[in-house]
PDB file of C-alpha atoms and ligand atoms in Angstrom:
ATOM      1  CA  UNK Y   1     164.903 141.057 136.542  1.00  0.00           C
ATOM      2  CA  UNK Y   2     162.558 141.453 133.822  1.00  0.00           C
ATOM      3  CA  UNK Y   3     160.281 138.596 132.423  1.00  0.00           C
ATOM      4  CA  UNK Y   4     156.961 137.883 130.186  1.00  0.00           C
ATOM      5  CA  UNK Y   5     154.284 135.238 131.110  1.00  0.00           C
ATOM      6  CA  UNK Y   6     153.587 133.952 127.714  1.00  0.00           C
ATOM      7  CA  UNK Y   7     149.948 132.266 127.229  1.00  0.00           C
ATOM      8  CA  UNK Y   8     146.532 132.285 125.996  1.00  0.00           C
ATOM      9  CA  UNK Y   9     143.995 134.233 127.757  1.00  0.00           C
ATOM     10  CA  UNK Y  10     142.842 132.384 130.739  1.00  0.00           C
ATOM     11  CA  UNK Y  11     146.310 130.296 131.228  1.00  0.00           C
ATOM     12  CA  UNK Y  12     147.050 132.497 134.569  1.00  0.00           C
ATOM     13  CA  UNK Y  13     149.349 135.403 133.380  1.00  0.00           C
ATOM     14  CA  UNK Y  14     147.724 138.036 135.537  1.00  0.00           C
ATOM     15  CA  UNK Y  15     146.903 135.723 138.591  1.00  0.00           C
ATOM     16  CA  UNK Y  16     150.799 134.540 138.823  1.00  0.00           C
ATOM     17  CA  UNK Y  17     151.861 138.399 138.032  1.00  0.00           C
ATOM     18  CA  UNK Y  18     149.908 139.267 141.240  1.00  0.00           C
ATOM     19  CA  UNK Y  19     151.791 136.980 143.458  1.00  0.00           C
ATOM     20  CA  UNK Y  20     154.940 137.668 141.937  1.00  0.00           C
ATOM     21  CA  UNK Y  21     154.189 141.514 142.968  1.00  0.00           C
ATOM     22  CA  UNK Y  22     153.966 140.534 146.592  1.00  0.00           C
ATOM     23  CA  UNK Y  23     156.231 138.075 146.501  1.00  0.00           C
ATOM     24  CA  UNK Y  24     159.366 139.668 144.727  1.00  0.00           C
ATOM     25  CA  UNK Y  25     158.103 143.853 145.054  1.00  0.00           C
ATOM     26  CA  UNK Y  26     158.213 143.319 140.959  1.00  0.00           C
ATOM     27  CA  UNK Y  27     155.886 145.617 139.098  1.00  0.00           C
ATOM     28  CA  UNK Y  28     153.275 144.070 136.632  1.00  0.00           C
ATOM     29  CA  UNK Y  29     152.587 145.706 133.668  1.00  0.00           C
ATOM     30  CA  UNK Y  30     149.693 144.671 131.990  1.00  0.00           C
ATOM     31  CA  UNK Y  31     148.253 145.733 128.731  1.00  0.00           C
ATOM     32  CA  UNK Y  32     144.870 144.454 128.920  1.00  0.00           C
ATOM     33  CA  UNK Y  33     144.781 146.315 132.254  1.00  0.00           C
ATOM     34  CA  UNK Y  34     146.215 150.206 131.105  1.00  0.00           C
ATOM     35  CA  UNK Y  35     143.929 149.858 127.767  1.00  0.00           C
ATOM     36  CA  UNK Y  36     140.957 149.113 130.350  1.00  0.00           C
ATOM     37  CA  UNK Y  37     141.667 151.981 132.796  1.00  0.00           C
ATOM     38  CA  UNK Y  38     142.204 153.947 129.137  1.00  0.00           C
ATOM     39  CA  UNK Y  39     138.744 153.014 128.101  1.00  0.00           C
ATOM     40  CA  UNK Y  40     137.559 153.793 131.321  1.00  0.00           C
ATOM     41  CA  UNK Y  41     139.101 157.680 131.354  1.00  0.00           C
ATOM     42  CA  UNK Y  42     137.946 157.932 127.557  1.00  0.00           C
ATOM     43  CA  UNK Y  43     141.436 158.878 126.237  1.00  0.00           C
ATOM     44  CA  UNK Y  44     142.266 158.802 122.550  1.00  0.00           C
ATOM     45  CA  UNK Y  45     143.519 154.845 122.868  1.00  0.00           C
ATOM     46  CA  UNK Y  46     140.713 153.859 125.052  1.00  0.00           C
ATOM     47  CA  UNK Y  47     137.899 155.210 122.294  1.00  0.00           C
ATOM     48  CA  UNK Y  48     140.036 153.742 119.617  1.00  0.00           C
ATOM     49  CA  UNK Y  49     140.465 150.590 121.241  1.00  0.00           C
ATOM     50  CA  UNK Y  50     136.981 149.620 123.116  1.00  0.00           C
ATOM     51  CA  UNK Y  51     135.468 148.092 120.340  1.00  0.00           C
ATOM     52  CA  UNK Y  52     138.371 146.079 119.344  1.00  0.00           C
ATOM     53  CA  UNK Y  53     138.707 144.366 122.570  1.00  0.00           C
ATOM     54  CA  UNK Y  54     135.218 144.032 122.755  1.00  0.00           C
ATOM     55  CA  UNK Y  55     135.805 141.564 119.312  1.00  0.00           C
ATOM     56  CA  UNK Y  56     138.713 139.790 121.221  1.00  0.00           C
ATOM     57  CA  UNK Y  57     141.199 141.549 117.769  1.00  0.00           C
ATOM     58  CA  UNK Y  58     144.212 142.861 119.271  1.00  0.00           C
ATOM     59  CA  UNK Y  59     145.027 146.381 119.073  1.00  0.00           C
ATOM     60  CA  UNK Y  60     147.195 148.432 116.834  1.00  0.00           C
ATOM     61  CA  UNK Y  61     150.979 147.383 118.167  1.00  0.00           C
ATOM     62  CA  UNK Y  62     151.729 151.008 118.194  1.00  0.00           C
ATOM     63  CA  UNK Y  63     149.440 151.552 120.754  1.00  0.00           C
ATOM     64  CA  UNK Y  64     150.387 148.709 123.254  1.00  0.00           C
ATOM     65  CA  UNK Y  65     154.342 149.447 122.923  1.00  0.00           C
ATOM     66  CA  UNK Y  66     153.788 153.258 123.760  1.00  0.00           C
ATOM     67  CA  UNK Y  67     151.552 152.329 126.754  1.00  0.00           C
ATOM     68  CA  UNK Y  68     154.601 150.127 127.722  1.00  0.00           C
ATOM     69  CA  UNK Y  69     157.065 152.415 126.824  1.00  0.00           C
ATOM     70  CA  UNK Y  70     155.409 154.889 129.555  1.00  0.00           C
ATOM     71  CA  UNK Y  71     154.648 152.444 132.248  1.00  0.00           C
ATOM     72  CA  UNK Y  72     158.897 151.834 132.780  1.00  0.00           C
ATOM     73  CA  UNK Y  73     159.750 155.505 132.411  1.00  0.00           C
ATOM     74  CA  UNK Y  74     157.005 156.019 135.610  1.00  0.00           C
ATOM     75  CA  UNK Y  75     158.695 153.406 137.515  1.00  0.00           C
ATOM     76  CA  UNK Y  76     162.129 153.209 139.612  1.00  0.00           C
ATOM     77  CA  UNK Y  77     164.993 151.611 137.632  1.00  0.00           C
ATOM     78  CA  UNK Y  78     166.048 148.654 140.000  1.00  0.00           C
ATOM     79  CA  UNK Y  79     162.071 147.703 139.476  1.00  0.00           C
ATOM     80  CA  UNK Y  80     162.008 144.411 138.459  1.00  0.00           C
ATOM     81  CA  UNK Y  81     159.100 143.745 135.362  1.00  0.00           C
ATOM     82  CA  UNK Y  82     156.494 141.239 134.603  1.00  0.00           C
ATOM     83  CA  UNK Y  83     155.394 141.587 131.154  1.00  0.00           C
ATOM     84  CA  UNK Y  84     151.581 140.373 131.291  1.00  0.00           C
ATOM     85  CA  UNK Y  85     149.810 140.376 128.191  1.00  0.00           C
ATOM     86  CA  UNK Y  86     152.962 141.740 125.996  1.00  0.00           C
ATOM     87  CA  UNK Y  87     154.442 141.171 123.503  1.00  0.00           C
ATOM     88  CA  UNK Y  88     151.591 139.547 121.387  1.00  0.00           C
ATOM     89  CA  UNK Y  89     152.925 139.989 117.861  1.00  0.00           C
ATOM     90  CA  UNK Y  90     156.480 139.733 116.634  1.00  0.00           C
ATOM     91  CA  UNK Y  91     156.350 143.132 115.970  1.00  0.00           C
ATOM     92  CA  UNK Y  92     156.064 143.584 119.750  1.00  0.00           C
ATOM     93  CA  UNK Y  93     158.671 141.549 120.655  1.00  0.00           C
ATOM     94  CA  UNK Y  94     161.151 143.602 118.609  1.00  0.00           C
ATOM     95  CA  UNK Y  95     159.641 146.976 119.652  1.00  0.00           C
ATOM     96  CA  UNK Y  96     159.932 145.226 123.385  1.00  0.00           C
ATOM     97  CA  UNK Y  97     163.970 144.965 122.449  1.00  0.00           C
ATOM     98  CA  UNK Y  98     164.520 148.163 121.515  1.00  0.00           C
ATOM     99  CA  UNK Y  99     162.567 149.527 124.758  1.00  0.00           C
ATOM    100  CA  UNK Y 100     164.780 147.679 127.117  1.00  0.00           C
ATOM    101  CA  UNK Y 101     167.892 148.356 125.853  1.00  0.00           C
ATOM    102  CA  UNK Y 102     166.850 151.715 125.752  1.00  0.00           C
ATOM    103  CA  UNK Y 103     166.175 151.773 129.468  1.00  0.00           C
ATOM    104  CA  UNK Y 104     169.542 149.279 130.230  1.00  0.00           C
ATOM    105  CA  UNK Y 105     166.998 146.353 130.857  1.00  0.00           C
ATOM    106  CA  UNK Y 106     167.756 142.693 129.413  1.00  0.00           C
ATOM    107  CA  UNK Y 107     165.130 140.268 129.154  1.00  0.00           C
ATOM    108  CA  UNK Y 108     165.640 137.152 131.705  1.00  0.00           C
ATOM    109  CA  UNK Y 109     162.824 134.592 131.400  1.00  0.00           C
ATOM    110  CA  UNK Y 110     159.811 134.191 128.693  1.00  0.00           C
ATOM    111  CA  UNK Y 111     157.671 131.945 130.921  1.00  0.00           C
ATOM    112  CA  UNK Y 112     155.239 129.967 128.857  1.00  0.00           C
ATOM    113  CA  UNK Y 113     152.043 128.625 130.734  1.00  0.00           C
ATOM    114  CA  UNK Y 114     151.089 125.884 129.071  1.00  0.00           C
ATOM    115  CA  UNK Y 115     147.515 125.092 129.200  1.00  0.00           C
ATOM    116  CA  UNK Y 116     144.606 122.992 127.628  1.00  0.00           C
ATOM    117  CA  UNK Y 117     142.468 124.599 125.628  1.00  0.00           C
ATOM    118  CA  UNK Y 118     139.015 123.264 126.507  1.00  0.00           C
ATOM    119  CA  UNK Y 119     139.542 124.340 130.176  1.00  0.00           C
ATOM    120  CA  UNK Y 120     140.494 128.246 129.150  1.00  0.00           C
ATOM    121  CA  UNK Y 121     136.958 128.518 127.937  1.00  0.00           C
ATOM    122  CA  UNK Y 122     135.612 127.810 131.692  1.00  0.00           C
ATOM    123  CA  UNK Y 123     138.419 129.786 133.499  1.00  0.00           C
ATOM    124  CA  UNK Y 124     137.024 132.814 131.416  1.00  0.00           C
ATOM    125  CA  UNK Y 125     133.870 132.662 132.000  1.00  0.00           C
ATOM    126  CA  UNK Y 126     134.146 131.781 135.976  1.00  0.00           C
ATOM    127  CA  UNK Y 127     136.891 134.980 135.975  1.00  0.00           C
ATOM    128  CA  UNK Y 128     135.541 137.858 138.223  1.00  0.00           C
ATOM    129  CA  UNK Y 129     138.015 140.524 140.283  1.00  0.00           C
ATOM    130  CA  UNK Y 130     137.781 142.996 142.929  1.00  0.00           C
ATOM    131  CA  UNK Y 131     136.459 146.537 141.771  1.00  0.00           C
ATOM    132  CA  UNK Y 132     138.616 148.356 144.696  1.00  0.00           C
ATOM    133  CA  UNK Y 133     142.099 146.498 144.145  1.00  0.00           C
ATOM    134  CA  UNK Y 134     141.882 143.848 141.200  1.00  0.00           C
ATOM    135  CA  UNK Y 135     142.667 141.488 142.841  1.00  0.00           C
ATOM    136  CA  UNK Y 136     141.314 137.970 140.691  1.00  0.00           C
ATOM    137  CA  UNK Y 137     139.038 135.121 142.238  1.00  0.00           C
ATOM    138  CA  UNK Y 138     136.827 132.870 140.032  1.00  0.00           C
ATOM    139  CA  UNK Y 139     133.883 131.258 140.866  1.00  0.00           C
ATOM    140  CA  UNK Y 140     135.122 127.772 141.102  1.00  0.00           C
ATOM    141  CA  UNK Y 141     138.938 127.532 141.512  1.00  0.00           C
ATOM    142  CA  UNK Y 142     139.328 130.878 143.563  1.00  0.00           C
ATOM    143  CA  UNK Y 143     136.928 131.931 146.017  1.00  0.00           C
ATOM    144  CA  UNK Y 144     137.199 134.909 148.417  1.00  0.00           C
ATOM    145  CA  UNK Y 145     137.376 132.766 152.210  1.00  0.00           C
ATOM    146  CA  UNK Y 146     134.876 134.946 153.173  1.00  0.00           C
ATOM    147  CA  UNK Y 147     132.028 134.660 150.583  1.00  0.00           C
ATOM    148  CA  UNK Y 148     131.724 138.490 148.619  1.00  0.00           C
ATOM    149  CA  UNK Y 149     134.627 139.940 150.733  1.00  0.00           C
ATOM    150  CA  UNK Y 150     138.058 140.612 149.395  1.00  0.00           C
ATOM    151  CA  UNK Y 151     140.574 139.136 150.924  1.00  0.00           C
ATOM    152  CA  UNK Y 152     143.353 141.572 150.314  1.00  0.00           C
ATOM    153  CA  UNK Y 153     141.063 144.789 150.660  1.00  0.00           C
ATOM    154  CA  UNK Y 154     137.686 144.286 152.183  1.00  0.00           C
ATOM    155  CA  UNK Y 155     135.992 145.355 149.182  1.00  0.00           C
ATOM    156  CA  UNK Y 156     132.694 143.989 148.684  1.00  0.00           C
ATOM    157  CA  UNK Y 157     132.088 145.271 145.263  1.00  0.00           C
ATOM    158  CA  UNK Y 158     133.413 142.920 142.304  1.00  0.00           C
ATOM    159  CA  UNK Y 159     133.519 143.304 138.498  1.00  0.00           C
ATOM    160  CA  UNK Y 160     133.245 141.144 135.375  1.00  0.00           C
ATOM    161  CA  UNK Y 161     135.280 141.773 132.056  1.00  0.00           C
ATOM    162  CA  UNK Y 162     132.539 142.771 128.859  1.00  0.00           C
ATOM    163  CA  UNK Y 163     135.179 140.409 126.911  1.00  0.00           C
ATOM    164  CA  UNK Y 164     134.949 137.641 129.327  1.00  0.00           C
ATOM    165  CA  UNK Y 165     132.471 135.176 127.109  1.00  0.00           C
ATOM    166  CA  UNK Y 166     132.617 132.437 125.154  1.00  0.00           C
ATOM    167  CA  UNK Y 167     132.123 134.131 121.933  1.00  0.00           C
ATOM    168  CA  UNK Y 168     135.122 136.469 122.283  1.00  0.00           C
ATOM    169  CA  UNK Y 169     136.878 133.673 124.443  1.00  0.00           C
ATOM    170  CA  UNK Y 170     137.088 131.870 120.710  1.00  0.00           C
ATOM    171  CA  UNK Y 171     138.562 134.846 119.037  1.00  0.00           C
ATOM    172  CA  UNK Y 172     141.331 135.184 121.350  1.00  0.00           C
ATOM    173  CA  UNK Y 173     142.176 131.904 121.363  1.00  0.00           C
ATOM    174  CA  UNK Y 174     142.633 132.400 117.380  1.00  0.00           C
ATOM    175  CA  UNK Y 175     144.477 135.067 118.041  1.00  0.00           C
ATOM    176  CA  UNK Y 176     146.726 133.947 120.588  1.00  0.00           C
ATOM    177  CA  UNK Y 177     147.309 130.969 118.177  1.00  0.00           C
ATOM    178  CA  UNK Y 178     147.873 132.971 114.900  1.00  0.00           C
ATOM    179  CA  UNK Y 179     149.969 136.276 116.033  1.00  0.00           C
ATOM    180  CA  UNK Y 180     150.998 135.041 119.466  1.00  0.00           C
ATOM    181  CA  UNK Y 181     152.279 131.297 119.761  1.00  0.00           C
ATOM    182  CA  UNK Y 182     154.581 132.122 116.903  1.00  0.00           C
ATOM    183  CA  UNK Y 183     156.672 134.805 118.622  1.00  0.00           C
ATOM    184  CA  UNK Y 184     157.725 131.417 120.821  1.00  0.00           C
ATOM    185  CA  UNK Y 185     160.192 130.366 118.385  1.00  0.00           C
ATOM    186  CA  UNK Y 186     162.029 133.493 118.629  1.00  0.00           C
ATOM    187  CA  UNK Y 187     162.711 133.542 122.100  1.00  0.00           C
ATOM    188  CA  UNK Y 188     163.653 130.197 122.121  1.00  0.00           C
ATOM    189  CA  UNK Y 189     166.463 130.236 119.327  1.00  0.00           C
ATOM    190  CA  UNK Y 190     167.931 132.772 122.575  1.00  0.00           C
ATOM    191  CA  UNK Y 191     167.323 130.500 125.026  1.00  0.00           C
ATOM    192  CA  UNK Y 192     164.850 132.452 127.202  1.00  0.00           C
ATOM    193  CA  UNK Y 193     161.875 130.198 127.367  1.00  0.00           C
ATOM    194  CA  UNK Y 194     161.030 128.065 130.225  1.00  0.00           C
ATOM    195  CA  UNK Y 195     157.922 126.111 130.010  1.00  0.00           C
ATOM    196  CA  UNK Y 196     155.490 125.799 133.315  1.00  0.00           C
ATOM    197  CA  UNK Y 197     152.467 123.579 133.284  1.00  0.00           C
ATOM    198  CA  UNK Y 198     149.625 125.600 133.648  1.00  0.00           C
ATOM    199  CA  UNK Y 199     146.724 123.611 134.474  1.00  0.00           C
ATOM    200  CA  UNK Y 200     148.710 122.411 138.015  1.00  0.00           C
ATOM    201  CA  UNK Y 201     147.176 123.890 140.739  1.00  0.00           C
ATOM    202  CA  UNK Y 202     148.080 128.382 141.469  1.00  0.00           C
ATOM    203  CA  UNK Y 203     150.305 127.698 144.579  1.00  0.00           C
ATOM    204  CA  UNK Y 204     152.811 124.773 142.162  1.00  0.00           C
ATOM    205  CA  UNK Y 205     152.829 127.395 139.593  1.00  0.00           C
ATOM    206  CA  UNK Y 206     154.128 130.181 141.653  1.00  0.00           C
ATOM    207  CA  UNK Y 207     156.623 128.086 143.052  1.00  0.00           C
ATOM    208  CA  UNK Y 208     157.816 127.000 139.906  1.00  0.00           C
ATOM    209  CA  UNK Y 209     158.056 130.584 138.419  1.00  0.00           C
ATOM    210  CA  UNK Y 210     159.515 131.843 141.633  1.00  0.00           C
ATOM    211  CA  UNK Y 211     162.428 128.962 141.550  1.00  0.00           C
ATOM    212  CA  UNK Y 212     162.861 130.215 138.191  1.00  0.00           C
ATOM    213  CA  UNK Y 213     163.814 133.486 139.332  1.00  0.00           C
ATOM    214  CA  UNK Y 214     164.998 133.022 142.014  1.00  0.00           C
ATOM    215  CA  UNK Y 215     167.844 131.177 139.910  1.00  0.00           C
TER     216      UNK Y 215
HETATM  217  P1  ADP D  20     145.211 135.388 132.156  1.00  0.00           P
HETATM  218  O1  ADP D  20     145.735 136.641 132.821  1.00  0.00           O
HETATM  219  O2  ADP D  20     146.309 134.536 131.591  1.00  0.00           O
HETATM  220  O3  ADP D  20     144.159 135.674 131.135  1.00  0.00           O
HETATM  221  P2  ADP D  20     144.046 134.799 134.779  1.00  0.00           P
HETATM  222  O4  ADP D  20     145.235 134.839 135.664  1.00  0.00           O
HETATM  223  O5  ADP D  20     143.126 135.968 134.821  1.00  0.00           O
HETATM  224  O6  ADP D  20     144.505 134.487 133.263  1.00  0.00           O
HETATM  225  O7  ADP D  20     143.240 133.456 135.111  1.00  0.00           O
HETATM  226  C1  ADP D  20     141.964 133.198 134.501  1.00  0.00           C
HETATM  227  C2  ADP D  20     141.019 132.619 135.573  1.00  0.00           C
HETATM  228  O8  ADP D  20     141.459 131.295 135.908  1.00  0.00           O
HETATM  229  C3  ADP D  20     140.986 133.418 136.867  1.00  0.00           C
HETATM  230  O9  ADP D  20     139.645 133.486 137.325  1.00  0.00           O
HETATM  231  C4  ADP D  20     141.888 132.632 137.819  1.00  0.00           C
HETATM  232  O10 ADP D  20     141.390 132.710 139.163  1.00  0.00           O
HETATM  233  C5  ADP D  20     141.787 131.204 137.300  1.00  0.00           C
HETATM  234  N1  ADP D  20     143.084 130.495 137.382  1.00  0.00           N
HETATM  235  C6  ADP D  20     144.327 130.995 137.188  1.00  0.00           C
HETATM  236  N2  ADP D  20     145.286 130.053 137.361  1.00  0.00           N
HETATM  237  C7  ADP D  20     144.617 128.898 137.677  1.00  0.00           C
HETATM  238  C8  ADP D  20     145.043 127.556 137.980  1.00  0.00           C
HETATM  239  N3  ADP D  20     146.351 127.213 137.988  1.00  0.00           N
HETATM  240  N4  ADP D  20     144.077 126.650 138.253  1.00  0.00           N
HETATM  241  C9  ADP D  20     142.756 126.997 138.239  1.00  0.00           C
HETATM  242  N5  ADP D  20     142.304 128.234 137.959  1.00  0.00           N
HETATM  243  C10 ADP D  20     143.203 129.186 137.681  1.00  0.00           C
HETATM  244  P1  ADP D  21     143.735 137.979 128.853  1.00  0.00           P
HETATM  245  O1  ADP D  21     144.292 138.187 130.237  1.00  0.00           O
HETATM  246  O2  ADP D  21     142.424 137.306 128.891  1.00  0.00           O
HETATM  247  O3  ADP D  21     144.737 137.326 127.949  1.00  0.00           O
HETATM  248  P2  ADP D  21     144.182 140.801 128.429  1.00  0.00           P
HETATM  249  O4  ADP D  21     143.614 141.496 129.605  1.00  0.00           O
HETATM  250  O5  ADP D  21     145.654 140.604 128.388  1.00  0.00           O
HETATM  251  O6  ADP D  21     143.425 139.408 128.250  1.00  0.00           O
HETATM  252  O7  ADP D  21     143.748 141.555 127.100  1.00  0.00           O
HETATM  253  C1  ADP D  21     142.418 141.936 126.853  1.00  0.00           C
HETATM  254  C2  ADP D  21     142.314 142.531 125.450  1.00  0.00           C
HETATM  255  O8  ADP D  21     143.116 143.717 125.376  1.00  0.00           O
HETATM  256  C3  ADP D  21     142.828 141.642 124.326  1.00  0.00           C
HETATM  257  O9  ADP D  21     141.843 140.739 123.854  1.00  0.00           O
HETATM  258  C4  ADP D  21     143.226 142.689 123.269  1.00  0.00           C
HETATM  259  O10 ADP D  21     142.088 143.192 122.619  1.00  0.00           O
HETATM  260  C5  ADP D  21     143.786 143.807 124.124  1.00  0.00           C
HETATM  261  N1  ADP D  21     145.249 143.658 124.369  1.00  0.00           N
HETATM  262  C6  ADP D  21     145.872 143.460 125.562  1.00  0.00           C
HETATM  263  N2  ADP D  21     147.199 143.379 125.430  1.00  0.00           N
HETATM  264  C7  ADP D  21     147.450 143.523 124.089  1.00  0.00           C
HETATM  265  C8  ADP D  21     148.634 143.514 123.295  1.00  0.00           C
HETATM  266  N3  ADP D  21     149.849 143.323 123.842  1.00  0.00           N
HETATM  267  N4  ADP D  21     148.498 143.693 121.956  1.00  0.00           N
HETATM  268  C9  ADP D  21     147.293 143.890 121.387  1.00  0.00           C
HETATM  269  N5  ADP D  21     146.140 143.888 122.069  1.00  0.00           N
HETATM  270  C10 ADP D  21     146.204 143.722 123.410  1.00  0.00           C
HETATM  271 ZN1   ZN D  22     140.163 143.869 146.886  1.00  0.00          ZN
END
């Protein structure tokens, strides 16, 4: 099984990917997470791409579809994947094609969240996750039951995104709307897209993805 959770930044991509993880033992690969950890270690892509995701631009597709590239080579082939964050561009989509068939994968689902734009702007900003294991909470809609402890790891120690404001919020949205939204179309005319609505509460929106794979 191997699907993408399509939508704009803030539509719940990487909080369904989680459960899907734990739910289905699928692996999420996430762009916007390996460039982080690559800005982090100071490799070549993370010093070339810090500033760029700073500006909420999207970086070079070269980068992103090598990055992908290597995460399915490191894991087991019977894996299943959740694309989070990728393809943005056309050009990804097509370099996505050519890396699954490359690695006997097929693409099964492009799952688009739909969501409304003026409430991405406070999911953003509300977004905060756990420094030990990731995990996402927000300061309204997802709250840790016991106030500053994890409750998948303990951790007491959480983290907010630089790019998590409403300045940079804007330019993704633009960019989301000008490279992104139009790589729809194309997965469409193949009849992969199923559309979820986004701004239901988490728990309907797993179980609609998961009755979507589940067939
Ligand atoms: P994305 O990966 O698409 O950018 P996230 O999954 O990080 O989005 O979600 C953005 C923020 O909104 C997070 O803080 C998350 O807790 C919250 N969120 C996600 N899905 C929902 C939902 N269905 N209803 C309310 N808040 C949500
Ligand atoms: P969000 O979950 O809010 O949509 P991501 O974590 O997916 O954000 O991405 C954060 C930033 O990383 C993006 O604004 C962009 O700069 C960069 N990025 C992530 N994935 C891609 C991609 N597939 N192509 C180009 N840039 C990307
Ligand atoms: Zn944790």
């Amino acid at each position: 099984m191997n699907i993408i959770l399509l939508g704009p930044p803030g539509a719940g991509k990487g909080t369904q990917a989680q459960r899907l993880v734990e739910r289905f033992g699928m692996r999420q690969l996430s762009t916007g997470d390996m460039l982080r950890a690559a800005v982090k270690a100071q490799t070549a892509v993370g010093l070339q791409a810090k500033a760029v995701m700073e500006r909420g631009e999207l970086v070079s597709d070269e980068i992103v579809s090598a990055l992908i590239g290597e995460e399915l080579d490191a894991m087991g082939p019977s894996v299943g994947a959740i694309f989070d964050g990728y393809p943005r561009t056309a050009a990804q989509a097509e370099s996505l094609d050519g890396i699954l068939a490359a690695r006997g994968r097929q693409l099964d689902h492009v799952i688009e969240l739909g969501v409304d734009e003026d409430a991405l702007v406070e999911r953003i900003t509300g977004r905060y996750t756990c420094a030990t294991c990731g995990k996402g909470y927000h300061d309204t809609f997802e709250q840790p039951k016991v106030a500053g402890v994890c409750d998948k790891c303990g951790g007491t120690e959480f983290k907010r995104r630089p790019d998590d404001n409403e300045a940079t919020v804007r330019t993704r949205m633009a960019e989301y709307r000008a490279k992104t939204a139009p790589i729809l179309p194309l997965y469409e005319a193949r009849d992969l897209v199923k559309q979820i609505d986004g701004m239901a509460p988490m728990d309907d929106v797993t179980g609609k993805i998961a009755a979507i794979i589940k067939g």
